[in-house]
């Protein structure tokens, strides 16, 4: 059973595809009659076989469900049950959150919850339909990358700190080696510290040895830092690793210690996209010479592997970033073992302030996302803005606004690449069709006397039996496929819906990788913007824009299982 009793309440378990376990607990919840139905819906919509497989979903639902319950309890009383909640209360909750930045996420959670409650036979479908009302897209302004001078200062500060970490641990290892070999020339203090290091290397915990005057020879944490990485080392190590790899912080946290070196020059390892489960990717990183280990991705990886070796062995972990934690006398572990947002660190703001890093005369806002954006921009520049060959992994919106829009050369390159991809797709989809059938949609004449003519969501079909794939068989293709079909005809009544569809395709462009967006929506975009809309005057378009519906059937096409 995934639902169990918990100290007078209930809790539900989520075994994440990321290997971690998340818990949703009713402790502290109001409206007790809703607890069990909410937990049953949670169990039905999370875990293996669903899209919500990450253990972090439990934490997200903990916040969302508590908010739902608090609102419904305030509106309807603490003894509220599912039968008391109507569509008007769901819409009132949306109004309650209208100015909240979490509106989209909370309404998505409520939509999933009400759909599951309906599927379980616990409530009417109208609750789900109320939760599914379209939410206007919020304007989003991604943070740009850093200017070259600021980025150079960040890199230099991180490099100096990492060099100090390397020297510190190297000195500790050297003192331990000399003590074990009974080297001559060790001072009394060095012999005492050497004996402490030897015990610590075996046990993983710093001993509390004191002098006759009861003064600590070396503070516990300082002694541990002579052999181990600690939380205080996270900021510079992760900053420099992000700079050299160009990877986001979630990927860096999950780096494994398992790797292979090819021909002494290339490192091969696996990266993991944890929030989507264990989606792994094999990466090859240049190692470079020993003098350049802090300047290459492979060199930084191997350095971290060496610095964290002792903690990784003591923690019995396969993760790259294992540390000594000063808790309960000292322990070694992968610091994000239970959750990625562990409070142990890193604190980039404090690290930046300690180095007096500024931007535009003010304290710098240092984030891993901005570091990644800057690295992607520099790689694009190094490739002469051939962005299709650059290692760019941002969303299209961040890619454009952060470092394409400010540069006319980059803008031109991106427009050329995007337009070329769309035109290649158009040519591939229409290559085998006859010229008379592939005439532009706006120039096709409707044949009203054709008995099989039907109206789809976005246009009119002249022949539903004229299936391009199987002639004579009733067409069951996606409505988006109509934009590339020779049977499609558009009239004025369809333009308002097509305008709304165009806006929704832009929203999808901001969410999807370019290649996926082109493959899924490219044909429709070409037909709309290269054919249908240009066939209308500006005045006509302005008129049709006033008639646009609040949303189209696109959501049904993308998530049919929700309807």
Coordinates of C-alpha atoms in Angstrom, one line a residue:
X1 CA 0.0 0.0 0.0
X2 CA 1.3 3.5 -0.9
X3 CA -1.0 5.1 1.7
X4 CA -0.2 4.4 5.3
X5 CA -1.1 5.8 8.8
X6 CA 1.3 8.5 10.0
X7 CA 1.1 9.8 13.6
X8 CA -2.6 10.4 13.7
X9 CA -2.8 11.3 10.0
X10 CA -2.0 9.7 6.6
X11 CA 0.8 9.8 4.2
X12 CA 1.4 8.6 0.6
X13 CA 4.6 7.3 -0.8
X14 CA 6.1 8.2 -4.3
X15 CA 8.9 5.9 -5.5
X16 CA 10.5 8.3 -8.0
X17 CA 12.1 7.1 -11.2
X18 CA 15.1 9.1 -10.0
X19 CA 15.7 6.5 -7.3
X20 CA 14.5 8.7 -4.5
X21 CA 11.4 8.4 -2.4
X22 CA 9.0 11.3 -1.8
X23 CA 6.2 11.5 0.8
X24 CA 2.9 13.4 0.8
X25 CA 1.7 13.8 4.4
X26 CA -1.6 15.2 5.8
X27 CA 0.1 16.4 8.9
X28 CA -0.9 20.1 9.4
X29 CA -3.7 19.9 6.8
X30 CA -7.2 21.3 7.4
X31 CA -10.4 20.0 6.0
X32 CA -10.0 16.4 7.1
X33 CA -12.8 14.9 4.9
X34 CA -10.7 15.7 1.9
X35 CA -7.4 14.1 3.1
X36 CA -8.0 10.5 1.9
X37 CA -9.5 11.5 -1.5
X38 CA -6.6 13.8 -2.2
X39 CA -4.1 11.1 -1.3
X40 CA -5.9 8.6 -3.5
X41 CA -5.7 11.0 -6.4
X42 CA -2.0 11.6 -5.7
X43 CA -1.3 7.9 -5.8
X44 CA -3.2 7.5 -9.1
X45 CA -1.3 10.3 -10.8
X46 CA 2.3 9.8 -9.7
X47 CA 5.0 7.2 -9.9
X48 CA 5.8 4.5 -12.4
X49 CA 3.7 4.6 -15.5
X50 CA 2.8 8.3 -15.2
X51 CA 4.4 11.5 -16.3
X52 CA 4.9 12.6 -12.7
X53 CA 7.7 10.3 -11.7
X54 CA 10.1 12.5 -9.8
X55 CA 10.2 12.4 -6.0
X56 CA 10.1 16.2 -6.1
X57 CA 6.5 16.0 -7.2
X58 CA 5.6 15.0 -3.7
X59 CA 7.1 18.2 -2.3
X60 CA 5.3 20.2 -5.0
X61 CA 1.9 18.5 -4.3
X62 CA 2.5 19.0 -0.5
X63 CA 2.5 22.8 -1.1
X64 CA -0.3 22.8 -3.7
X65 CA -2.7 20.5 -1.8
X66 CA -2.2 22.5 1.4
X67 CA -3.2 25.6 -0.5
X68 CA -6.3 24.0 -2.0
X69 CA -7.4 22.8 1.4
X70 CA -6.8 26.1 3.1
X71 CA -8.8 27.9 0.5
X72 CA -11.8 25.5 0.4
X73 CA -11.8 25.3 4.2
X74 CA -11.9 29.1 4.4
X75 CA -14.7 29.3 1.8
X76 CA -16.8 26.4 2.9
X77 CA -15.8 25.5 6.4
X78 CA -13.4 23.0 7.9
X79 CA -15.9 20.1 7.5
X80 CA -16.0 20.6 3.7
X81 CA -16.3 17.5 1.6
X82 CA -16.0 16.9 -2.2
X83 CA -19.7 17.1 -2.6
X84 CA -19.6 20.7 -1.3
X85 CA -17.1 21.9 -3.9
X86 CA -18.5 23.2 -7.2
X87 CA -17.0 24.7 -10.3
X88 CA -17.6 28.2 -9.0
X89 CA -15.2 27.4 -6.0
X90 CA -12.5 26.1 -8.4
X91 CA -12.8 29.3 -10.5
X92 CA -12.8 31.4 -7.3
X93 CA -9.5 29.7 -6.3
X94 CA -8.0 30.7 -9.7
X95 CA -9.1 34.3 -9.1
X96 CA -7.6 34.1 -5.6
X97 CA -4.2 33.3 -7.2
X98 CA -4.5 35.6 -10.2
X99 CA -1.5 37.7 -9.1
X100 CA 0.6 34.8 -7.9
X101 CA 3.7 33.7 -9.9
X102 CA 2.7 30.1 -9.0
X103 CA -0.8 30.4 -10.7
X104 CA 0.2 28.1 -13.6
X105 CA 1.7 25.4 -11.5
X106 CA -1.1 25.4 -8.9
X107 CA -3.8 25.2 -11.6
X108 CA -2.0 22.4 -13.3
X109 CA -1.8 20.5 -10.1
X110 CA -5.5 21.2 -9.5
X111 CA -6.4 20.1 -13.0
X112 CA -4.5 16.8 -12.5
X113 CA -6.1 16.3 -9.1
X114 CA -9.7 16.9 -10.2
X115 CA -9.2 14.7 -13.3
X116 CA -8.0 11.9 -11.0
X117 CA -10.9 12.4 -8.5
X118 CA -13.3 12.2 -11.4
X119 CA -11.7 9.0 -12.8
X120 CA -11.9 7.5 -9.3
X121 CA -15.6 8.3 -9.2
X122 CA -15.3 10.7 -6.4
X123 CA -16.5 13.9 -8.0
X124 CA -18.2 15.3 -11.1
X125 CA -16.3 16.2 -14.3
X126 CA -17.3 19.8 -14.0
X127 CA -14.6 20.4 -11.4
X128 CA -12.0 19.2 -13.8
X129 CA -13.5 21.4 -16.6
X130 CA -13.4 24.4 -14.4
X131 CA -9.8 23.7 -13.4
X132 CA -9.0 23.4 -17.2
X133 CA -10.0 26.9 -18.2
X134 CA -7.2 28.5 -20.2
X135 CA -4.6 30.6 -18.3
X136 CA -3.1 33.5 -20.2
X137 CA 0.6 33.2 -20.6
X138 CA 2.5 35.4 -18.2
X139 CA 5.2 37.6 -19.7
X140 CA 8.6 36.0 -19.1
X141 CA 11.9 37.8 -19.2
X142 CA 14.8 35.4 -18.8
X143 CA 17.9 36.7 -17.2
X144 CA 20.6 37.4 -19.8
X145 CA 24.1 36.1 -19.5
X146 CA 27.0 38.1 -18.0
X147 CA 29.0 40.6 -20.0
X148 CA 32.6 39.3 -20.9
X149 CA 34.3 41.5 -18.2
X150 CA 32.0 40.4 -15.4
X151 CA 32.2 36.7 -16.5
X152 CA 36.0 36.9 -16.5
X153 CA 35.9 38.2 -12.9
X154 CA 33.6 35.3 -11.9
X155 CA 35.9 32.8 -13.6
X156 CA 39.0 34.2 -12.0
X157 CA 37.5 34.2 -8.5
X158 CA 36.3 30.6 -8.8
X159 CA 39.7 29.5 -10.2
X160 CA 41.6 31.1 -7.3
X161 CA 39.4 29.4 -4.8
X162 CA 39.6 26.0 -6.5
X163 CA 43.4 26.3 -6.7
X164 CA 43.4 27.0 -2.9
X165 CA 41.3 23.9 -2.3
X166 CA 43.7 21.8 -4.3
X167 CA 46.7 23.1 -2.4
X168 CA 45.0 22.6 0.9
X169 CA 44.2 19.0 0.3
X170 CA 47.5 18.3 -1.3
X171 CA 49.3 19.7 1.8
X172 CA 47.2 17.5 4.0
X173 CA 47.9 14.4 1.9
X174 CA 51.6 15.2 1.9
X175 CA 51.7 15.5 5.7
X176 CA 49.8 12.2 6.1
X177 CA 52.3 10.5 3.7
X178 CA 55.3 11.9 5.6
X179 CA 53.9 10.8 9.0
X180 CA 53.1 7.3 7.8
X181 CA 56.6 6.9 6.3
X182 CA 58.1 8.2 9.6
X183 CA 59.9 11.0 7.8
X184 CA 62.6 12.9 9.6
X185 CA 62.2 16.6 10.2
X186 CA 58.6 16.6 11.4
X187 CA 57.9 19.1 14.2
X188 CA 56.1 18.1 17.3
X189 CA 53.0 19.9 16.0
X190 CA 53.2 18.1 12.7
X191 CA 53.5 14.7 14.3
X192 CA 50.4 15.4 16.4
X193 CA 48.5 16.5 13.4
X194 CA 49.8 13.6 11.3
X195 CA 48.6 11.1 13.9
X196 CA 45.2 12.8 13.8
X197 CA 45.1 12.7 10.0
X198 CA 46.0 9.0 10.0
X199 CA 43.1 8.2 12.4
X200 CA 40.8 10.4 10.4
X201 CA 41.7 8.8 7.1
X202 CA 40.7 5.4 8.5
X203 CA 37.6 6.4 10.4
X204 CA 36.4 9.4 8.4
X205 CA 35.9 11.4 11.6
X206 CA 38.3 14.0 13.0
X207 CA 39.6 12.9 16.5
X208 CA 39.3 15.5 19.3
X209 CA 42.9 15.4 20.5
X210 CA 43.9 18.2 22.9
X211 CA 47.2 19.5 24.4
X212 CA 48.0 19.4 28.1
X213 CA 46.6 22.9 28.3
X214 CA 43.2 21.6 27.0
X215 CA 43.4 23.7 23.9
X216 CA 42.3 22.1 20.6
X217 CA 45.4 21.3 18.4
X218 CA 43.4 21.8 15.2
X219 CA 39.6 22.7 15.1
X220 CA 37.6 19.8 14.0
X221 CA 36.4 21.3 10.7
X222 CA 39.8 22.6 9.8
X223 CA 41.3 19.2 10.3
X224 CA 38.6 17.6 8.1
X225 CA 39.3 20.1 5.4
X226 CA 42.9 18.9 5.2
X227 CA 41.7 15.7 3.6
X228 CA 38.1 16.2 2.6
X229 CA 35.9 18.5 0.6
X230 CA 33.3 20.3 2.7
X231 CA 30.2 22.4 2.2
X232 CA 32.3 25.6 2.1
X233 CA 34.0 24.3 -1.1
X234 CA 30.8 23.8 -3.1
X235 CA 30.4 27.3 -4.5
X236 CA 33.7 27.7 -6.3
X237 CA 33.8 24.1 -7.4
X238 CA 30.3 24.1 -8.9
X239 CA 30.8 27.6 -10.4
X240 CA 33.9 26.6 -12.2
X241 CA 32.5 23.2 -13.2
X242 CA 29.4 25.0 -14.7
X243 CA 31.7 27.4 -16.5
X244 CA 33.8 24.6 -18.1
X245 CA 30.9 22.2 -18.9
X246 CA 28.1 24.6 -19.8
X247 CA 25.7 22.3 -17.9
X248 CA 22.9 23.3 -15.6
X249 CA 23.1 22.8 -11.9
X250 CA 20.7 19.9 -11.7
X251 CA 22.9 17.9 -14.1
X252 CA 26.1 18.8 -12.3
X253 CA 24.7 17.7 -8.9
X254 CA 23.9 14.2 -10.4
X255 CA 27.3 13.6 -12.0
X256 CA 28.4 10.1 -11.3
X257 CA 32.0 9.1 -10.3
X258 CA 32.0 6.3 -13.0
X259 CA 33.9 7.4 -16.0
X260 CA 36.4 6.2 -18.7
X261 CA 39.4 8.0 -20.1
X262 CA 40.0 7.5 -23.8
X263 CA 43.5 7.8 -25.2
X264 CA 44.5 10.0 -22.3
X265 CA 42.8 13.0 -23.8
X266 CA 39.0 12.5 -23.6
X267 CA 36.8 11.7 -20.7
X268 CA 33.5 9.8 -21.1
X269 CA 30.8 9.8 -18.5
X270 CA 27.0 9.9 -18.1
X271 CA 24.9 12.9 -17.4
X272 CA 21.4 12.6 -15.9
X273 CA 18.3 14.7 -16.3
X274 CA 16.8 13.9 -12.9
X275 CA 13.6 15.8 -13.0
X276 CA 12.5 13.7 -16.0
X277 CA 13.5 10.5 -14.3
X278 CA 16.8 8.9 -15.2
X279 CA 17.2 10.1 -18.7
X280 CA 21.0 9.7 -19.3
X281 CA 23.3 10.9 -21.9
X282 CA 26.9 9.9 -22.7
X283 CA 29.2 13.0 -22.9
X284 CA 32.7 13.3 -24.1
X285 CA 34.8 16.1 -22.4
X286 CA 38.3 17.2 -23.3
X287 CA 40.8 16.7 -20.6
X288 CA 43.8 18.7 -21.8
X289 CA 47.2 18.8 -20.2
X290 CA 47.9 18.8 -16.5
X291 CA 48.5 22.5 -16.6
X292 CA 45.1 23.1 -18.1
X293 CA 43.0 20.9 -15.7
X294 CA 41.0 23.9 -14.5
X295 CA 40.3 25.1 -18.0
X296 CA 38.6 22.0 -19.5
X297 CA 35.5 20.1 -18.6
X298 CA 37.3 16.8 -18.4
X299 CA 40.1 18.2 -16.3
X300 CA 37.6 19.7 -13.8
X301 CA 35.8 16.4 -13.6
X302 CA 38.9 14.4 -12.9
X303 CA 40.1 17.0 -10.3
X304 CA 36.7 16.7 -8.5
X305 CA 37.0 12.9 -8.7
X306 CA 40.4 13.0 -7.0
X307 CA 39.5 15.5 -4.4
X308 CA 36.3 13.7 -3.4
X309 CA 37.8 10.2 -3.5
X310 CA 38.0 9.6 0.3
X311 CA 34.5 10.9 1.0
X312 CA 33.1 8.9 -1.9
X313 CA 34.6 5.7 -0.5
X314 CA 33.5 6.4 3.1
X315 CA 30.0 7.2 1.9
X316 CA 29.8 4.1 -0.3
X317 CA 28.4 6.3 -3.1
X318 CA 28.9 6.4 -6.8
X319 CA 28.3 10.2 -7.0
X320 CA 31.0 12.6 -8.0
X321 CA 30.3 15.3 -5.4
X322 CA 30.6 13.6 -2.0
X323 CA 31.6 15.7 1.0
X324 CA 32.4 15.7 4.7
X325 CA 29.4 17.1 6.7
X326 CA 30.0 18.4 10.3
X327 CA 27.0 16.8 11.8
X328 CA 26.8 14.3 14.6
X329 CA 30.5 14.2 14.9
X330 CA 31.1 14.2 11.2
X331 CA 29.8 12.1 8.3
X332 CA 30.4 11.6 4.6
X333 CA 27.7 11.6 2.0
X334 CA 26.4 12.7 -1.3
X335 CA 25.0 16.0 -0.1
X336 CA 21.8 15.8 -2.4
X337 CA 21.2 12.1 -1.6
X338 CA 17.6 12.7 -0.4
X339 CA 16.7 15.8 -2.3
X340 CA 18.3 18.2 -4.8
X341 CA 17.4 21.4 -3.0
X342 CA 19.2 20.3 0.2
X343 CA 19.9 23.3 2.5
X344 CA 23.5 22.3 2.7
X345 CA 24.3 24.6 -0.3
X346 CA 25.5 26.2 -2.4
X347 CA 25.0 29.8 -1.5
X348 CA 26.1 31.7 -4.6
X349 CA 25.0 35.1 -3.2
X350 CA 27.2 34.8 -0.1
X351 CA 30.2 33.5 -2.2
X352 CA 29.8 36.4 -4.7
X353 CA 29.7 39.0 -1.8
X354 CA 32.8 37.5 -0.2
X355 CA 34.7 38.2 -3.5
X356 CA 33.1 41.7 -3.9
X357 CA 31.7 40.7 -7.3
X358 CA 29.5 43.4 -8.8
X359 CA 27.6 44.1 -12.0
X360 CA 26.7 47.6 -13.1
X361 CA 27.9 49.0 -9.8
X362 CA 25.5 46.8 -7.7
X363 CA 25.9 43.4 -6.1
X364 CA 25.9 40.7 -8.7
X365 CA 23.0 38.3 -9.1
X366 CA 24.9 35.1 -9.5
X367 CA 23.0 32.1 -10.8
X368 CA 23.8 28.9 -12.5
X369 CA 21.3 29.6 -15.2
X370 CA 23.0 32.9 -16.1
X371 CA 26.4 31.1 -16.1
X372 CA 25.1 28.5 -18.5
X373 CA 23.6 31.1 -20.8
X374 CA 26.9 33.0 -20.9
X375 CA 28.8 29.8 -21.7
X376 CA 26.3 29.0 -24.5
X377 CA 26.7 32.5 -25.9
X378 CA 30.5 32.2 -25.9
X379 CA 30.4 28.8 -27.6
X380 CA 28.0 30.3 -30.3
X381 CA 30.4 33.2 -30.8
X382 CA 33.3 30.7 -31.1
X383 CA 31.4 28.9 -33.8
X384 CA 30.8 32.2 -35.7
X385 CA 27.2 32.0 -34.6
X386 CA 26.5 28.8 -36.4
X387 CA 23.9 28.0 -33.8
X388 CA 22.9 24.7 -35.3
X389 CA 26.4 23.4 -34.5
X390 CA 26.8 25.2 -31.2
X391 CA 26.2 23.3 -28.0
X392 CA 23.1 25.3 -27.1
X393 CA 20.7 23.6 -24.8
X394 CA 18.5 26.5 -23.6
X395 CA 14.9 26.8 -24.4
X396 CA 14.2 28.8 -27.6
X397 CA 13.0 31.8 -25.7
X398 CA 16.1 32.0 -23.5
X399 CA 18.3 31.4 -26.5
X400 CA 16.8 34.2 -28.4
X401 CA 16.3 36.9 -25.7
X402 CA 19.5 36.3 -23.8
X403 CA 22.1 36.3 -26.5
X404 CA 20.6 36.3 -29.9
X405 CA 18.4 39.4 -29.9
X406 CA 21.1 41.8 -28.9
X407 CA 23.4 40.8 -31.8
X408 CA 22.2 41.4 -35.4
X409 CA 24.7 38.8 -36.7
X410 CA 23.3 36.2 -34.4
X411 CA 19.7 37.2 -35.2
X412 CA 20.4 36.8 -38.9
X413 CA 22.0 33.4 -38.4
X414 CA 19.1 32.1 -36.3
X415 CA 16.5 33.4 -38.7
X416 CA 18.3 31.6 -41.6
X417 CA 18.6 28.4 -39.7
X418 CA 15.0 28.4 -38.5
X419 CA 13.5 29.4 -41.9
X420 CA 15.7 26.8 -43.6
X421 CA 14.5 24.1 -41.2
X422 CA 10.9 25.0 -41.9
X423 CA 11.4 25.1 -45.6
X424 CA 13.1 21.8 -45.6
X425 CA 10.2 20.3 -43.7
X426 CA 7.7 21.9 -46.1
X427 CA 9.6 20.5 -49.1
X428 CA 9.8 17.0 -47.6
X429 CA 6.1 17.0 -46.8
X430 CA 5.0 18.2 -50.3
X431 CA 7.6 16.5 -52.5
X432 CA 5.4 13.7 -53.6
X433 CA 2.2 15.7 -54.2
X434 CA 1.0 16.9 -57.6
X435 CA 1.2 20.7 -58.3
X436 CA -2.6 21.0 -58.6
X437 CA -3.1 19.4 -55.2
X438 CA -0.4 21.4 -53.4
X439 CA -1.7 24.9 -54.4
X440 CA -1.6 27.3 -51.4
X441 CA -4.5 26.8 -49.1
X442 CA -5.6 30.4 -49.5
X443 CA -6.0 29.8 -53.3
X444 CA -8.1 26.7 -53.1
X445 CA -11.7 26.9 -54.0
X446 CA -14.2 25.2 -51.8
X447 CA -16.5 22.7 -53.5
X448 CA -19.7 23.0 -51.5
X449 CA -21.4 20.3 -53.5
X450 CA -19.0 17.6 -52.3
X451 CA -20.9 15.3 -50.0
X452 CA -18.0 14.4 -47.8
X453 CA -17.0 18.0 -47.0
X454 CA -16.6 18.5 -43.2
X455 CA -15.4 21.3 -41.0
X456 CA -12.5 20.7 -38.7
X457 CA -11.3 22.8 -35.8
X458 CA -9.1 25.0 -38.0
X459 CA -10.5 24.7 -41.6
X460 CA -12.8 22.9 -43.9
X461 CA -12.0 19.5 -45.5
X462 CA -13.2 19.1 -49.1
X463 CA -13.0 15.3 -49.0
X464 CA -12.7 13.4 -45.7
X465 CA -12.3 10.2 -47.7
X466 CA -9.3 11.8 -49.6
X467 CA -6.9 10.6 -47.0
X468 CA -3.4 11.4 -48.3
X469 CA -2.0 8.3 -46.7
X470 CA -4.8 5.9 -47.6
X471 CA -7.1 7.2 -50.4
X472 CA -10.7 6.1 -49.9
X473 CA -10.3 5.5 -46.2
X474 CA -11.9 8.0 -43.8
X475 CA -9.1 10.3 -42.5
X476 CA -8.2 10.1 -38.9
X477 CA -5.1 12.3 -38.9
X478 CA -4.4 15.0 -36.3
X479 CA -6.1 18.3 -37.0
X480 CA -2.7 19.9 -37.3
X481 CA -2.0 17.7 -40.3
X482 CA -4.8 19.5 -42.1
X483 CA -2.3 22.4 -42.7
X484 CA -0.3 20.1 -45.0
X485 CA -3.2 18.3 -46.6
X486 CA -4.4 19.0 -50.2
X487 CA -8.0 18.7 -49.1
X488 CA -7.9 21.6 -46.7
X489 CA -9.7 24.9 -47.4
X490 CA -9.8 28.0 -45.2
X491 CA -12.6 30.6 -45.2
X492 CA -13.1 33.8 -43.2
X493 CA -14.9 31.9 -40.4
X494 CA -11.7 30.0 -39.6
X495 CA -9.4 33.0 -39.3
X496 CA -10.1 34.0 -35.6
X497 CA -9.4 30.4 -34.5
X498 CA -6.2 30.3 -36.6
X499 CA -5.0 33.6 -35.1
X500 CA -5.5 32.1 -31.6
X501 CA -3.7 28.9 -32.7
X502 CA -0.8 31.0 -33.9
X503 CA -0.5 32.5 -30.5
X504 CA -0.6 29.1 -28.9
X505 CA 2.2 27.9 -31.2
X506 CA 4.3 30.7 -30.0
X507 CA 3.8 29.5 -26.4
X508 CA 4.9 26.0 -27.5
X509 CA 8.0 27.5 -29.2
X510 CA 9.0 28.9 -25.9
X511 CA 8.7 25.5 -24.2
X512 CA 10.1 23.0 -26.7
X513 CA 13.5 22.4 -28.3
X514 CA 13.6 23.8 -31.8
X515 CA 13.8 20.5 -33.6
X516 CA 10.8 19.1 -31.8
X517 CA 8.8 22.3 -32.4
X518 CA 9.6 22.3 -36.1
X519 CA 8.7 18.6 -36.5
X520 CA 5.4 19.0 -34.6
X521 CA 4.2 22.5 -35.6
X522 CA 6.4 23.6 -38.5
X523 CA 3.9 22.7 -41.3
X524 CA 1.1 24.6 -39.5
X525 CA 3.3 27.6 -38.9
X526 CA 4.4 27.8 -42.5
X527 CA 0.8 27.5 -43.8
X528 CA -0.5 30.2 -41.4
X529 CA 2.2 32.8 -41.8
X530 CA 3.4 32.2 -45.4
X531 CA 0.0 31.6 -46.9
X532 CA -3.2 32.1 -44.9
X533 CA -2.6 35.3 -43.0
X534 CA -0.8 37.1 -45.9
X535 CA -3.9 36.5 -48.1
X536 CA -5.9 38.8 -45.8
X537 CA -5.5 42.6 -45.5
X538 CA -4.3 44.3 -42.3
X539 CA -7.8 45.6 -41.7
X540 CA -9.3 42.1 -42.0
X541 CA -6.7 40.6 -39.6
X542 CA -7.5 43.4 -37.1
X543 CA -11.2 42.6 -37.3
X544 CA -10.7 38.8 -37.0
X545 CA -8.4 39.4 -34.0
X546 CA -11.4 40.8 -32.1
X547 CA -13.2 37.5 -32.6
X548 CA -10.5 35.2 -31.4
X549 CA -11.7 32.5 -29.0
X550 CA -10.0 32.2 -25.6
X551 CA -8.3 29.0 -26.7
X552 CA -8.3 26.3 -29.4
X553 CA -8.4 22.6 -29.6
X554 CA -4.5 22.5 -29.4
X555 CA -4.6 21.4 -25.7
X556 CA -6.8 18.4 -26.6
X557 CA -4.3 17.4 -29.4
X558 CA -1.3 17.7 -27.0
X559 CA -2.9 16.0 -24.0
X560 CA -5.8 13.9 -25.1
X561 CA -5.6 11.7 -22.0
X562 CA -6.7 14.7 -19.9
X563 CA -10.1 15.0 -21.7

